[in-house]
Short mmCIF file of C-alpha atoms in Angstrom, two decimals:
data_model
loop_
_atom_site.label_atom_id
_atom_site.label_comp_id
_atom_site.label_asym_id
_atom_site.label_seq_id
_atom_site.Cartn_x
_atom_site.Cartn_y
_atom_site.Cartn_z
CA UNK C 62 2.73 4.64 -3.40
CA UNK C 63 4.15 2.42 -5.63
CA UNK C 64 6.03 5.12 -7.20
CA UNK C 65 9.83 5.55 -7.57
CA UNK C 66 11.79 8.63 -6.73
CA UNK C 67 14.65 9.43 -8.69
CA UNK C 68 17.89 11.60 -8.40
CA UNK C 69 20.41 12.65 -10.86
CA UNK C 70 23.54 10.46 -11.24
CA UNK C 71 26.64 11.49 -9.56
CA UNK C 72 30.12 10.66 -11.20
CA UNK C 73 31.33 7.12 -9.96
CA UNK C 74 28.85 7.19 -7.09
CA UNK C 75 28.51 3.77 -5.74
CA UNK C 76 25.32 4.34 -3.43
CA UNK C 77 22.63 6.98 -2.96
CA UNK C 78 21.15 7.67 0.48
CA UNK C 79 17.30 8.90 -0.11
CA UNK C 80 15.87 10.84 2.93
CA UNK C 81 12.18 11.74 3.42
CA UNK C 82 10.92 14.06 6.16
CA UNK C 83 7.60 14.92 6.97
CA UNK C 84 4.77 15.55 9.50
CA UNK C 85 4.81 14.11 12.57
CA UNK C 86 8.73 14.04 13.03
CA UNK C 87 8.84 11.45 10.21
CA UNK C 88 12.52 11.24 9.30
CA UNK C 89 13.45 7.97 7.38
CA UNK C 90 16.52 7.07 5.34
CA UNK C 91 17.01 4.19 2.73
CA UNK C 92 20.13 3.44 0.83
CA UNK C 93 20.29 2.48 -2.93
CA UNK C 94 22.90 1.38 -5.45
CA UNK C 95 20.64 2.88 -8.15
CA UNK C 96 19.39 6.53 -8.75
CA UNK C 97 15.84 5.21 -7.97
CA UNK C 98 13.96 4.07 -4.88
CA UNK C 99 10.36 2.85 -4.62
CA UNK C 100 8.57 4.60 -1.98
CA UNK C 101 7.15 1.28 -0.65
CA UNK C 102 10.82 0.95 0.90
CA UNK C 103 9.74 3.70 3.21
CA UNK C 104 7.75 2.65 6.32
CA UNK C 105 4.39 4.32 7.64
CA UNK C 106 4.01 6.71 5.03
CA UNK C 107 0.78 8.45 4.79
CA UNK C 108 -1.55 8.77 1.77
CA UNK C 109 -1.85 12.49 0.73
CA UNK C 110 0.74 13.84 2.62
CA UNK C 111 3.81 16.08 1.74
CA UNK C 112 7.47 15.09 2.31
CA UNK C 113 10.42 16.79 1.68
CA UNK C 114 13.08 14.72 -0.01
CA UNK C 115 17.04 14.79 -0.16
CA UNK C 116 19.76 12.62 -1.64
CA UNK C 117 23.31 12.48 -0.97
CA UNK C 118 25.52 10.35 -3.01
CA UNK C 119 28.56 8.30 -2.05
CA UNK C 120 31.65 8.63 -4.33
CA UNK C 121 35.35 8.49 -3.91
CA UNK C 122 34.83 6.84 -0.49
CA UNK C 123 33.00 10.10 0.97
CA UNK C 124 29.19 10.87 1.13
CA UNK C 125 28.43 13.96 -0.76
CA UNK C 126 25.86 15.78 1.08
CA UNK C 127 22.79 17.42 -0.69
CA UNK C 128 22.41 20.91 -2.16
CA UNK C 129 18.83 21.00 -2.60
CA UNK C 130 15.71 19.16 -1.46
CA UNK C 131 12.45 18.98 -3.26
CA UNK C 132 8.80 18.24 -2.18
CA UNK C 133 6.67 15.27 -2.92
CA UNK C 134 3.06 14.59 -2.25
CA UNK C 135 1.87 11.02 -1.74
CA UNK C 136 -0.97 10.04 -3.57
CA UNK C 137 -4.75 9.91 -2.11
CA UNK C 138 -6.02 6.63 -0.60
CA UNK C 139 -6.59 4.21 -3.40
CA UNK C 140 -9.73 2.47 -3.67
CA UNK C 141 -9.40 -1.28 -3.47
CA UNK C 142 -11.78 -4.02 -5.49
CA UNK C 143 -12.46 -7.74 -5.15
CA UNK C 144 -9.87 -9.94 -7.05
CA UNK C 145 -11.83 -10.66 -10.25
CA UNK C 146 -12.42 -14.25 -9.71
CA UNK C 147 -14.24 -13.42 -6.65
CA UNK C 148 -17.20 -11.13 -8.56
CA UNK C 149 -20.64 -12.57 -9.36
CA UNK C 150 -19.72 -16.59 -8.53
CA UNK C 151 -22.31 -18.71 -6.54
CA UNK C 152 -20.31 -20.44 -3.84
CA UNK C 153 -20.83 -22.51 -0.72
CA UNK C 154 -20.09 -21.51 2.73
CA UNK C 155 -16.50 -22.84 2.52
CA UNK C 156 -15.13 -19.86 0.27
CA UNK C 157 -12.66 -17.11 0.84
CA UNK C 158 -13.04 -13.45 -0.76
CA UNK C 159 -10.11 -11.69 -1.70
CA UNK C 160 -9.52 -7.77 -2.11
CA UNK C 161 -6.66 -6.28 -3.89
CA UNK C 162 -3.59 -4.80 -1.77
CA UNK C 163 -3.67 -1.18 -0.75
CA UNK C 164 -0.04 -0.39 0.35
CA UNK C 165 0.01 0.60 3.92
CA UNK C 166 -3.84 -0.37 4.64
CA UNK C 167 -4.12 -1.53 8.30
CA UNK C 168 -7.59 -2.98 7.79
CA UNK C 169 -10.13 -4.10 4.98
CA UNK C 170 -13.95 -4.01 5.43
CA UNK C 171 -15.94 -6.51 3.10
CA UNK C 172 -19.87 -5.73 2.80
CA UNK C 173 -21.97 -8.74 1.69
CA UNK C 174 -25.85 -9.01 1.25
CA UNK C 175 -28.21 -11.86 0.89
CA UNK C 176 -30.64 -9.04 -0.50
CA UNK C 177 -32.12 -8.38 2.88
CA UNK C 178 -29.39 -8.10 5.29
CA UNK C 179 -26.19 -6.32 4.91
CA UNK C 180 -23.44 -7.89 6.95
CA UNK C 181 -19.76 -5.98 7.30
CA UNK C 182 -16.75 -7.91 7.72
CA UNK C 183 -13.38 -6.22 9.03
CA UNK C 184 -10.33 -7.83 8.47
CA UNK C 185 -6.59 -7.22 9.05
CA UNK C 186 -6.06 -9.14 5.91
CA UNK C 187 -7.00 -8.93 2.25
CA UNK C 188 -9.45 -11.69 2.67
CA UNK C 189 -12.11 -12.78 4.46
CA UNK C 190 -13.60 -16.52 5.00
CA UNK C 191 -17.23 -17.08 4.68
CA UNK C 192 -17.07 -18.99 7.80
CA UNK C 193 -16.27 -15.97 9.95
CA UNK C 194 -19.65 -13.92 9.07
CA UNK C 195 -21.93 -13.62 12.33
CA UNK C 196 -24.81 -16.10 12.13
CA UNK C 197 -23.18 -17.71 9.26
CA UNK C 198 -23.81 -18.07 5.49
CA UNK C 199 -26.72 -20.12 4.00
CA UNK C 200 -25.47 -22.37 0.89
CA UNK C 201 -27.29 -21.71 -2.31
CA UNK C 202 -28.17 -18.12 -1.38
CA UNK C 203 -26.91 -15.65 -3.70
CA UNK C 204 -24.67 -13.02 -1.92
CA UNK C 205 -23.63 -9.66 -3.02
CA UNK C 206 -20.34 -8.10 -2.31
CA UNK C 207 -19.68 -4.64 -2.01
CA UNK C 208 -16.30 -3.15 -2.18
#
């Protein structure tokens, strides 16, 4: 979702108001001094969803209403991965594993295995601490992390 949407410039415009409307009554506007704005500035967008975009410009002391709209579709839910430093390492029970951020994600699920048992850790954060694993982790045992 880290994508810019852009409009044509309007002569002497000082502000642009980008409005997204979509399913479930979604209707959000954000103002920018630029002809572009990033989708991450709009709250609660959904992945793989179609939105209608309109832009109005503030020029000469008045808002110039949009004459047309366009449709955009947000990208599919991206896959995350572990941060490189957290891959293929031997560690103690005092480590933290971190995933890459996914915009608008509400939770992350980590799967680890000691080769026999698989544990799943769900976290509202992009990380989890080894100390939170039910039953604990054993030092000097190699664990495999799944994404």
